[in-house]
């Protein structure tokens, strides 16, 4: 638990001019171990506690500090000063009195346990026939604690501990680089299966180019395609922003004014959840101290609700979905102000296997990888143009590998043309580790490819 | 900043635990941002203060960091590093006495942001708002953010390095929302300068902002780019610079070399057209990515990466140097103390060539002329998003096109460069950020106009 008692004391004796104040304290601790050649080649470990303070005089200002010894009253004063020149905007809403105690103070196991898991995974992956070499296995021991208190009496705490690992291999392809990748996370090392993990990395590498199929020269044009979970997740890593209530209200989303309307085919269901059985990480309480509730955003293609913070929810006449966070995208800006951030946002899986989707497609493209997660989708216009590669199928049989393709279109058409989704749901963390995106493979009709 | 006794105690403790080398990176940073969206939205002030400790044992390393700067916490943090590396004590390496390093600041500051009143910073935003609204009636709104950053770093290591730096940057971000009968568009751009508040005076940013808004508006009426393999001309400045950043820059960083990226074994080989000479220089006066020292306390330097198409050098940090047997190049950089340093680009530019710029278009029967790139990614395959581009037919600009994604492999595409212009233009807007293994680092990407004989252009406007 992070000690916020000094802030609580300061809140108890706020000057008359200050109507409300809040601190959102967050401690992130992470130890990352890179296992190579059966040992820790390099590692990284750190623990940082951050204090985000909001204070309302006439308006609400924000101040941030990483200095342990900074006096709360000084930070509150800085927050108030930060809006001294601001236009006359209504004070920001804060949560009312209430107590939340979520998450478990469990531990992820020792550094030695993590190292052993990494060494075992690396060894097992290296023993797989189709694997040329193991690039490395990174094992991360993570914990995230937040404690949000305010002058209304809110006292919200959550903590989560988890272990995650990334395994990267190269496949035997006679010198041609073919990568394989797997991501796994769990609350403790006991829940991690090194054998399945190693097999997943090899399977991913094998799928990359259809098991080493010769290159196929694709004629540019329109094709049906099965987008692997990886490709779907890469698209959603940016495209989820179209479902931000803030963006929808301000017109910065292609789905501006689309709530309650159909934005995808009946096969498309999307959920934002605080946790998922396949994952160790959990985002239980948001940066305003709101408990994150499982929320179905898209149901059978219908946009039920976007992601709301207290402010954007209030503007739309809706409750917060617990989606207030600090870092949503990669821009190099200071991540102080509250913005909309998902927790675990995923496309819900269907019942069929990816192979069944491919058989249903018959002739078309299995996209196994895509590049450029952050520039290739325009969330305002919905247009995308994504470099990618995969395997060409004819009558359900793989014919050749494809690389240096570009698939272009619009998110509206992509969502509308999803014919079915597979049962192979998997997840990836956002690069800055503030949320998680999941998706299974999806069969999409009529995508435009160039090569 | 820490007392010298504490620094010494922490470094000695690392050596005592069995480390061969240890380094303290101490950072204090003050940042201010002011949001403006027709009116002041708020002022955010961020104070960052922390310590990162890099510990080496043989060719292995661990990086640990904390913002609890008490001596006991730092000693505990070092102990964590030793545990990760499996060190058992009895180290024999000696702590060398610190030798202070004095280097002139390549980016002198006239007006430190902390000495400027908020009202004066807000006045810049009001001025920018007025200037933006005068550009076009299609501007539905513009979000502006003023940023300043004042970072003080102190690097001390067990080999006697004792280096200080103070880096001040000022930046104006604009996010216009353009909307008219043809559609809507919104994206961001920065005017970024390694200088104090003086950098924004006199409306220095207005030409860049005006161009950016006009480009965004023009894209709304552009036709969809065709899909084709055609010659691609990249305009001088950031278009050429970003191409090299993504096509080969990341592949020349030691982290990629360790993973046997495209060029790890190609030193001395022809990896680009003989017209290509690529340089990275962290000492260039006034450039956004210049500084006295890198984030490992080494003086910045000018590095030739490719000379007449031959691969000459890499971006090398201390750990990469140790592991790959290369000389460090003053390229160890990081966003802040929460990131281990890694070899990164700084001010990267293509040297001038001898080809006529206008003839590049004139001599192209059909192709793409790119005048603004929105971003990209590097890797074995790189990508570039052409934000503003024109289709060339019969040696003339035929029409503006949108949605063109350029992609290829660096080792193949750089060999296809058949023209390099005579005039090097610096990155429009001053500089930008690159997000990679050690976080966001400032960089610039510059060069003359170039032509690539053939590239894949991916668009949704049918076949070219």
Tab-separated table of N, CA and C in Angstrom, chain A residues 31 33 39-50 62-68 70 78 82-83 85-87 111 115 135 177 220 250 252 330-336 369 371-372 375-376 380-381 383 385 387 403-406 408-410 431-432 450-451, chain B residues 31-33 39-40 42-49 60-68 80 84 118-119 122 147 171 173 177 186 227 229 259 337-340 374-377 380-381 383 385 402-403 405 407-409 412 435-437 440 456 458-460 463:
chain	number	residue	atom	x	y	z
A	31	UNK	N	10.760	-5.831	-12.695
A	31	UNK	CA	12.083	-6.408	-12.899
A	31	UNK	C	12.041	-7.205	-14.194
A	33	UNK	N	14.090	-9.491	-16.926
A	33	UNK	CA	15.282	-10.330	-17.041
A	33	UNK	C	15.375	-10.881	-18.455
A	39	UNK	N	21.493	-18.006	-19.192
A	39	UNK	CA	21.810	-17.130	-18.063
A	39	UNK	C	21.159	-15.768	-18.276
A	40	UNK	N	21.237	-14.913	-17.244
A	40	UNK	CA	20.693	-13.564	-17.381
A	40	UNK	C	21.721	-12.722	-18.139
A	41	UNK	N	21.419	-12.405	-19.400
A	41	UNK	CA	22.351	-11.599	-20.188
A	41	UNK	C	22.307	-10.159	-19.733
A	42	UNK	N	21.127	-9.664	-19.499
A	42	UNK	CA	20.984	-8.345	-18.896
A	42	UNK	C	19.613	-8.232	-18.239
A	43	UNK	N	19.519	-7.277	-17.369
A	43	UNK	CA	18.273	-7.113	-16.628
A	43	UNK	C	18.005	-5.666	-16.334
A	44	UNK	N	16.815	-5.400	-15.899
A	44	UNK	CA	16.424	-4.038	-15.564
A	44	UNK	C	15.427	-4.136	-14.425
A	45	UNK	N	15.577	-3.282	-13.437
A	45	UNK	CA	14.667	-3.361	-12.307
A	45	UNK	C	14.476	-1.982	-11.712
A	46	UNK	N	13.242	-1.635	-11.448
A	46	UNK	CA	13.014	-0.319	-10.868
A	46	UNK	C	11.677	-0.222	-10.190
A	47	UNK	N	11.594	0.775	-9.354
A	47	UNK	CA	10.350	1.031	-8.641
A	47	UNK	C	10.182	2.536	-8.538
A	48	UNK	N	9.072	3.032	-9.030
A	48	UNK	CA	8.829	4.478	-9.001
A	48	UNK	C	7.426	4.733	-8.481
A	49	UNK	N	7.337	5.680	-7.566
A	49	UNK	CA	6.028	6.090	-7.067
A	49	UNK	C	5.737	7.487	-7.600
A	50	UNK	N	4.551	7.634	-8.175
A	50	UNK	CA	4.163	8.902	-8.790
A	50	UNK	C	2.935	9.449	-8.071
A	62	UNK	N	-4.034	20.385	-12.168
A	62	UNK	CA	-3.300	19.136	-11.926
A	62	UNK	C	-1.825	19.433	-11.702
A	63	UNK	N	-1.229	18.757	-10.760
A	63	UNK	CA	0.229	18.835	-10.576
A	63	UNK	C	0.747	17.420	-10.372
A	64	UNK	N	2.012	17.245	-10.661
A	64	UNK	CA	2.598	15.906	-10.639
A	64	UNK	C	3.930	15.974	-9.921
A	65	UNK	N	4.211	14.956	-9.161
A	65	UNK	CA	5.520	14.910	-8.512
A	65	UNK	C	5.992	13.474	-8.361
A	66	UNK	N	7.298	13.315	-8.509
A	66	UNK	CA	7.919	12.032	-8.177
A	66	UNK	C	8.792	12.204	-6.950
A	67	UNK	N	8.749	13.392	-6.381
A	67	UNK	CA	9.615	13.654	-5.237
A	67	UNK	C	8.914	13.195	-3.953
A	68	UNK	N	9.513	12.219	-3.322
A	68	UNK	CA	8.930	11.671	-2.102
A	68	UNK	C	8.707	12.739	-1.043
A	70	UNK	N	8.334	15.988	-1.323
A	70	UNK	CA	7.626	17.243	-1.623
A	70	UNK	C	6.379	17.340	-0.734
A	78	UNK	N	0.480	24.141	-6.315
A	78	UNK	CA	0.884	24.135	-7.731
A	78	UNK	C	-0.282	23.756	-8.637
A	82	UNK	N	-1.955	26.087	-11.477
A	82	UNK	CA	-1.899	25.651	-12.878
A	82	UNK	C	-3.118	26.095	-13.662
A	83	UNK	N	-4.210	26.420	-12.983
A	83	UNK	CA	-5.406	26.872	-13.711
A	83	UNK	C	-5.726	28.339	-13.431
A	85	UNK	N	-4.778	30.801	-14.915
A	85	UNK	CA	-4.957	31.545	-16.161
A	85	UNK	C	-5.964	30.876	-17.086
A	86	UNK	N	-6.548	29.795	-16.602
A	86	UNK	CA	-7.414	29.019	-17.487
A	86	UNK	C	-8.740	29.720	-17.728
A	87	UNK	N	-9.362	29.352	-18.823
A	87	UNK	CA	-10.675	29.917	-19.124
A	87	UNK	C	-11.679	29.375	-18.104
A	111	UNK	N	12.977	-13.797	-7.928
A	111	UNK	CA	13.749	-13.563	-9.143
A	111	UNK	C	14.300	-14.891	-9.656
A	115	UNK	N	13.935	-16.511	-13.315
A	115	UNK	CA	15.103	-16.882	-14.132
A	115	UNK	C	14.975	-18.335	-14.590
A	135	UNK	N	16.289	-16.199	-29.892
A	135	UNK	CA	16.844	-14.847	-29.775
A	135	UNK	C	16.932	-14.463	-28.301
A	177	UNK	N	15.600	-14.796	-42.449
A	177	UNK	CA	15.099	-14.504	-41.111
A	177	UNK	C	13.583	-14.696	-41.050
A	220	UNK	N	-1.928	-7.377	-57.289
A	220	UNK	CA	-2.669	-6.421	-56.467
A	220	UNK	C	-4.155	-6.530	-56.791
A	250	UNK	N	-15.821	14.803	-29.180
A	250	UNK	CA	-15.133	15.942	-29.793
A	250	UNK	C	-15.035	15.830	-31.313
A	252	UNK	N	-13.323	13.541	-32.846
A	252	UNK	CA	-12.035	12.968	-33.220
A	252	UNK	C	-12.087	11.445	-33.348
A	330	UNK	N	1.502	7.097	-28.113
A	330	UNK	CA	2.910	7.455	-28.121
A	330	UNK	C	3.077	8.809	-28.786
A	331	UNK	N	3.189	9.838	-27.982
A	331	UNK	CA	3.299	11.163	-28.590
A	331	UNK	C	4.465	11.961	-28.023
A	332	UNK	N	5.089	11.525	-26.961
A	332	UNK	CA	6.159	12.314	-26.369
A	332	UNK	C	5.646	13.438	-25.505
A	333	UNK	N	4.330	13.466	-25.240
A	333	UNK	CA	3.781	14.503	-24.363
A	333	UNK	C	3.905	14.084	-22.909
A	334	UNK	N	3.732	15.059	-22.012
A	334	UNK	CA	3.748	14.728	-20.597
A	334	UNK	C	2.424	14.053	-20.239
A	335	UNK	N	2.468	12.861	-19.732
A	335	UNK	CA	1.222	12.156	-19.441
A	335	UNK	C	0.678	12.499	-18.053
A	336	UNK	N	0.247	13.712	-17.865
A	336	UNK	CA	-0.248	14.129	-16.558
A	336	UNK	C	-1.771	14.180	-16.549
A	369	UNK	N	1.418	-11.312	-40.228
A	369	UNK	CA	2.090	-10.224	-39.519
A	369	UNK	C	1.769	-8.890	-40.182
A	371	UNK	N	3.049	-4.453	-39.867
A	371	UNK	CA	4.050	-3.533	-39.341
A	371	UNK	C	3.403	-2.178	-39.069
A	372	UNK	N	4.082	-1.377	-38.302
A	372	UNK	CA	3.667	-0.009	-38.009
A	372	UNK	C	2.315	0.068	-37.303
A	375	UNK	N	1.087	4.385	-36.942
A	375	UNK	CA	0.908	5.420	-37.960
A	375	UNK	C	-0.061	4.989	-39.046
A	376	UNK	N	-0.411	3.719	-39.047
A	376	UNK	CA	-1.084	3.195	-40.236
A	376	UNK	C	-2.602	3.276	-40.167
A	380	UNK	N	-9.606	9.306	-37.075
A	380	UNK	CA	-10.630	10.315	-37.410
A	380	UNK	C	-11.322	9.951	-38.718
A	381	UNK	N	-10.540	9.623	-39.732
A	381	UNK	CA	-11.141	9.268	-41.025
A	381	UNK	C	-11.428	7.774	-41.124
A	383	UNK	N	-9.343	5.652	-42.132
A	383	UNK	CA	-8.569	5.053	-43.218
A	383	UNK	C	-7.309	4.369	-42.691
A	385	UNK	N	-3.712	1.978	-43.978
A	385	UNK	CA	-2.846	1.467	-45.024
A	385	UNK	C	-1.697	0.779	-44.295
A	387	UNK	N	1.363	-2.083	-43.906
A	387	UNK	CA	2.310	-3.040	-44.469
A	387	UNK	C	2.157	-4.397	-43.763
A	403	UNK	N	5.167	-11.426	-48.713
A	403	UNK	CA	5.787	-10.383	-47.887
A	403	UNK	C	5.705	-9.059	-48.637
A	404	UNK	N	5.958	-7.992	-47.911
A	404	UNK	CA	5.936	-6.634	-48.467
A	404	UNK	C	4.623	-6.336	-49.203
A	405	UNK	N	3.514	-6.696	-48.547
A	405	UNK	CA	2.189	-6.315	-49.051
A	405	UNK	C	1.741	-5.066	-48.318
A	406	UNK	N	0.742	-4.408	-48.861
A	406	UNK	CA	0.041	-3.359	-48.107
A	406	UNK	C	-1.448	-3.641	-48.223
A	408	UNK	N	-5.078	-1.918	-47.551
A	408	UNK	CA	-5.610	-0.566	-47.338
A	408	UNK	C	-7.129	-0.609	-47.333
A	409	UNK	N	-7.717	0.313	-46.576
A	409	UNK	CA	-9.176	0.368	-46.520
A	409	UNK	C	-9.632	1.344	-45.471
A	410	UNK	N	-10.840	1.104	-44.976
A	410	UNK	CA	-11.402	1.959	-43.940
A	410	UNK	C	-11.937	1.070	-42.826
A	431	UNK	N	2.768	-0.997	-25.924
A	431	UNK	CA	4.207	-0.769	-25.765
A	431	UNK	C	4.556	-0.094	-24.430
A	432	UNK	N	3.727	0.860	-24.005
A	432	UNK	CA	4.031	1.575	-22.764
A	432	UNK	C	3.363	0.937	-21.543
A	450	UNK	N	-2.067	-4.491	-52.085
A	450	UNK	CA	-1.115	-4.170	-53.142
A	450	UNK	C	0.205	-4.855	-52.841
A	451	UNK	N	0.933	-5.151	-53.901
A	451	UNK	CA	2.216	-5.841	-53.682
A	451	UNK	C	3.241	-5.359	-54.700
B	31	UNK	N	9.379	20.192	-16.082
B	31	UNK	CA	8.681	20.369	-17.353
B	31	UNK	C	7.385	21.118	-17.112
B	32	UNK	N	7.057	21.958	-18.050
B	32	UNK	CA	5.789	22.681	-17.988
B	32	UNK	C	5.056	22.467	-19.301
B	33	UNK	N	3.768	22.249	-19.207
B	33	UNK	CA	2.963	22.240	-20.423
B	33	UNK	C	1.709	23.064	-20.186
B	39	UNK	N	-8.992	28.659	-25.482
B	39	UNK	CA	-8.787	29.277	-24.170
B	39	UNK	C	-7.826	28.387	-23.403
B	40	UNK	N	-7.245	28.921	-22.342
B	40	UNK	CA	-6.284	28.126	-21.584
B	40	UNK	C	-7.014	26.978	-20.889
B	42	UNK	N	-5.261	24.566	-18.992
B	42	UNK	CA	-4.597	24.261	-17.729
B	42	UNK	C	-3.099	24.249	-17.915
B	43	UNK	N	-2.429	24.369	-16.808
B	43	UNK	CA	-0.964	24.353	-16.836
B	43	UNK	C	-0.507	23.156	-16.015
B	44	UNK	N	0.293	22.304	-16.612
B	44	UNK	CA	0.801	21.140	-15.878
B	44	UNK	C	2.289	21.325	-15.638
B	45	UNK	N	2.682	21.038	-14.427
B	45	UNK	CA	4.105	21.113	-14.105
B	45	UNK	C	4.545	19.774	-13.543
B	46	UNK	N	5.599	19.249	-14.122
B	46	UNK	CA	6.064	17.918	-13.748
B	46	UNK	C	7.483	18.014	-13.206
B	47	UNK	N	7.675	17.438	-12.060
B	47	UNK	CA	9.029	17.400	-11.496
B	47	UNK	C	9.462	15.953	-11.385
B	48	UNK	N	10.548	15.652	-12.045
B	48	UNK	CA	11.072	14.292	-12.049
B	48	UNK	C	12.445	14.312	-11.414
B	49	UNK	N	12.673	13.368	-10.552
B	49	UNK	CA	13.977	13.312	-9.914
B	49	UNK	C	14.255	11.868	-9.546
B	60	UNK	N	27.749	-8.873	-19.112
B	60	UNK	CA	26.338	-8.829	-18.728
B	60	UNK	C	26.081	-7.548	-17.941
B	61	UNK	N	24.830	-7.140	-17.940
B	61	UNK	CA	24.531	-5.894	-17.230
B	61	UNK	C	23.142	-5.943	-16.613
B	62	UNK	N	22.964	-5.117	-15.612
B	62	UNK	CA	21.626	-4.894	-15.083
B	62	UNK	C	21.467	-3.412	-14.801
B	63	UNK	N	20.303	-2.914	-15.135
B	63	UNK	CA	20.009	-1.508	-14.888
B	63	UNK	C	18.911	-1.420	-13.831
B	64	UNK	N	19.177	-0.658	-12.791
B	64	UNK	CA	18.182	-0.507	-11.723
B	64	UNK	C	17.947	0.980	-11.493
B	65	UNK	N	16.754	1.331	-11.049
B	65	UNK	CA	16.456	2.756	-10.863
B	65	UNK	C	15.454	2.941	-9.730
B	66	UNK	N	15.465	4.139	-9.203
B	66	UNK	CA	14.531	4.458	-8.124
B	66	UNK	C	14.388	5.966	-8.017
B	67	UNK	N	13.262	6.404	-7.482
B	67	UNK	CA	13.157	7.828	-7.157
B	67	UNK	C	13.267	8.057	-5.648
B	68	UNK	N	13.570	7.002	-4.908
B	68	UNK	CA	13.880	7.145	-3.488
B	68	UNK	C	15.407	7.304	-3.406
B	80	UNK	N	19.918	-5.205	-5.433
B	80	UNK	CA	18.967	-5.874	-6.334
B	80	UNK	C	19.649	-6.186	-7.671
B	84	UNK	N	20.252	-9.903	-9.406
B	84	UNK	CA	19.829	-10.281	-10.764
B	84	UNK	C	21.001	-10.888	-11.525
B	118	UNK	N	3.976	32.705	-16.621
B	118	UNK	CA	2.975	31.936	-17.366
B	118	UNK	C	2.262	32.807	-18.402
B	119	UNK	N	2.000	34.055	-18.057
B	119	UNK	CA	1.258	34.937	-18.999
B	119	UNK	C	1.988	35.043	-20.335
B	122	UNK	N	1.469	31.916	-22.273
B	122	UNK	CA	0.087	31.888	-22.777
B	122	UNK	C	-0.062	32.841	-23.968
B	147	UNK	N	5.221	23.484	-24.474
B	147	UNK	CA	6.043	22.641	-23.587
B	147	UNK	C	7.397	23.302	-23.361
B	171	UNK	N	8.952	23.703	-27.005
B	171	UNK	CA	8.210	23.028	-28.080
B	171	UNK	C	6.784	23.554	-28.118
B	173	UNK	N	3.162	22.336	-29.786
B	173	UNK	CA	2.447	21.265	-30.517
B	173	UNK	C	1.115	21.797	-31.020
B	177	UNK	N	-8.077	20.497	-36.143
B	177	UNK	CA	-9.162	19.662	-36.672
B	177	UNK	C	-9.695	20.385	-37.898
B	186	UNK	N	-7.403	15.109	-38.552
B	186	UNK	CA	-6.725	15.677	-37.387
B	186	UNK	C	-5.461	14.877	-37.119
B	227	UNK	N	-1.873	1.774	-56.023
B	227	UNK	CA	-0.901	0.785	-55.574
B	227	UNK	C	0.017	0.474	-56.740
B	229	UNK	N	4.480	-0.297	-57.959
B	229	UNK	CA	5.928	-0.227	-57.730
B	229	UNK	C	6.457	0.801	-58.727
B	259	UNK	N	20.996	-8.648	-32.167
B	259	UNK	CA	19.989	-9.611	-32.637
B	259	UNK	C	20.217	-10.002	-34.097
B	337	UNK	N	15.698	8.649	-16.275
B	337	UNK	CA	16.402	7.680	-15.429
B	337	UNK	C	15.692	6.339	-15.343
B	338	UNK	N	14.446	6.262	-15.812
B	338	UNK	CA	13.717	4.989	-15.736
B	338	UNK	C	14.097	4.045	-16.883
B	339	UNK	N	14.944	4.501	-17.752
B	339	UNK	CA	15.345	3.669	-18.907
B	339	UNK	C	16.861	3.431	-18.894
B	340	UNK	N	17.252	2.208	-19.155
B	340	UNK	CA	18.679	1.927	-19.359
B	340	UNK	C	19.105	2.611	-20.649
B	374	UNK	N	4.345	11.222	-42.311
B	374	UNK	CA	3.677	11.304	-41.007
B	374	UNK	C	4.312	10.439	-39.945
B	375	UNK	N	5.204	9.564	-40.327
B	375	UNK	CA	5.844	8.683	-39.351
B	375	UNK	C	6.167	7.373	-40.017
B	376	UNK	N	6.760	6.503	-39.269
B	376	UNK	CA	7.107	5.218	-39.846
B	376	UNK	C	7.662	4.288	-38.795
B	377	UNK	N	8.057	3.107	-39.246
B	377	UNK	CA	8.680	2.157	-38.334
B	377	UNK	C	9.893	1.540	-39.021
B	380	UNK	N	13.547	-5.022	-40.154
B	380	UNK	CA	14.021	-5.617	-41.405
B	380	UNK	C	13.203	-5.078	-42.574
B	381	UNK	N	11.912	-4.903	-42.325
B	381	UNK	CA	11.085	-4.173	-43.283
B	381	UNK	C	10.732	-2.842	-42.628
B	383	UNK	N	8.565	0.982	-42.827
B	383	UNK	CA	7.352	1.578	-43.384
B	383	UNK	C	7.414	3.092	-43.231
B	385	UNK	N	4.658	6.469	-43.745
B	385	UNK	CA	3.334	6.944	-44.108
B	385	UNK	C	3.478	8.287	-44.829
B	402	UNK	N	-3.502	10.634	-51.481
B	402	UNK	CA	-3.458	10.402	-50.027
B	402	UNK	C	-3.416	8.910	-49.728
B	403	UNK	N	-3.053	8.607	-48.474
B	403	UNK	CA	-3.095	7.213	-48.005
B	403	UNK	C	-2.005	6.345	-48.593
B	405	UNK	N	1.204	4.303	-48.368
B	405	UNK	CA	2.130	3.687	-47.412
B	405	UNK	C	3.306	3.134	-48.190
B	407	UNK	N	6.785	0.962	-48.237
B	407	UNK	CA	7.443	-0.066	-47.432
B	407	UNK	C	8.500	-0.779	-48.264
B	408	UNK	N	9.386	-1.415	-47.551
B	408	UNK	CA	10.447	-2.152	-48.237
B	408	UNK	C	11.475	-2.627	-47.233
B	409	UNK	N	12.537	-3.186	-47.730
B	409	UNK	CA	13.669	-3.576	-46.881
B	409	UNK	C	14.767	-2.554	-47.096
B	412	UNK	N	17.646	-3.491	-49.483
B	412	UNK	CA	17.323	-3.505	-50.909
B	412	UNK	C	17.070	-2.085	-51.419
B	435	UNK	N	10.563	6.825	-30.534
B	435	UNK	CA	10.283	5.918	-29.419
B	435	UNK	C	10.909	4.568	-29.694
B	436	UNK	N	11.798	4.139	-28.829
B	436	UNK	CA	12.431	2.825	-29.004
B	436	UNK	C	12.830	2.291	-27.643
B	437	UNK	N	13.793	1.413	-27.637
B	437	UNK	CA	14.081	0.630	-26.430
B	437	UNK	C	14.399	1.466	-25.187
B	440	UNK	N	11.493	7.644	-25.318
B	440	UNK	CA	11.436	8.694	-26.340
B	440	UNK	C	12.703	9.535	-26.267
B	456	UNK	N	7.599	0.031	-53.283
B	456	UNK	CA	6.181	-0.348	-53.225
B	456	UNK	C	5.389	0.793	-52.601
B	458	UNK	N	1.693	1.548	-51.382
B	458	UNK	CA	0.419	0.893	-51.094
B	458	UNK	C	-0.651	1.923	-50.847
B	459	UNK	N	-1.656	1.945	-51.683
B	459	UNK	CA	-2.781	2.859	-51.489
B	459	UNK	C	-4.052	2.128	-51.815
B	460	UNK	N	-5.178	2.807	-51.722
B	460	UNK	CA	-6.418	2.102	-52.054
B	460	UNK	C	-7.089	2.688	-53.294
B	463	UNK	N	-4.932	0.111	-59.135
B	463	UNK	CA	-3.581	-0.113	-59.638
B	463	UNK	C	-3.053	1.120	-60.348
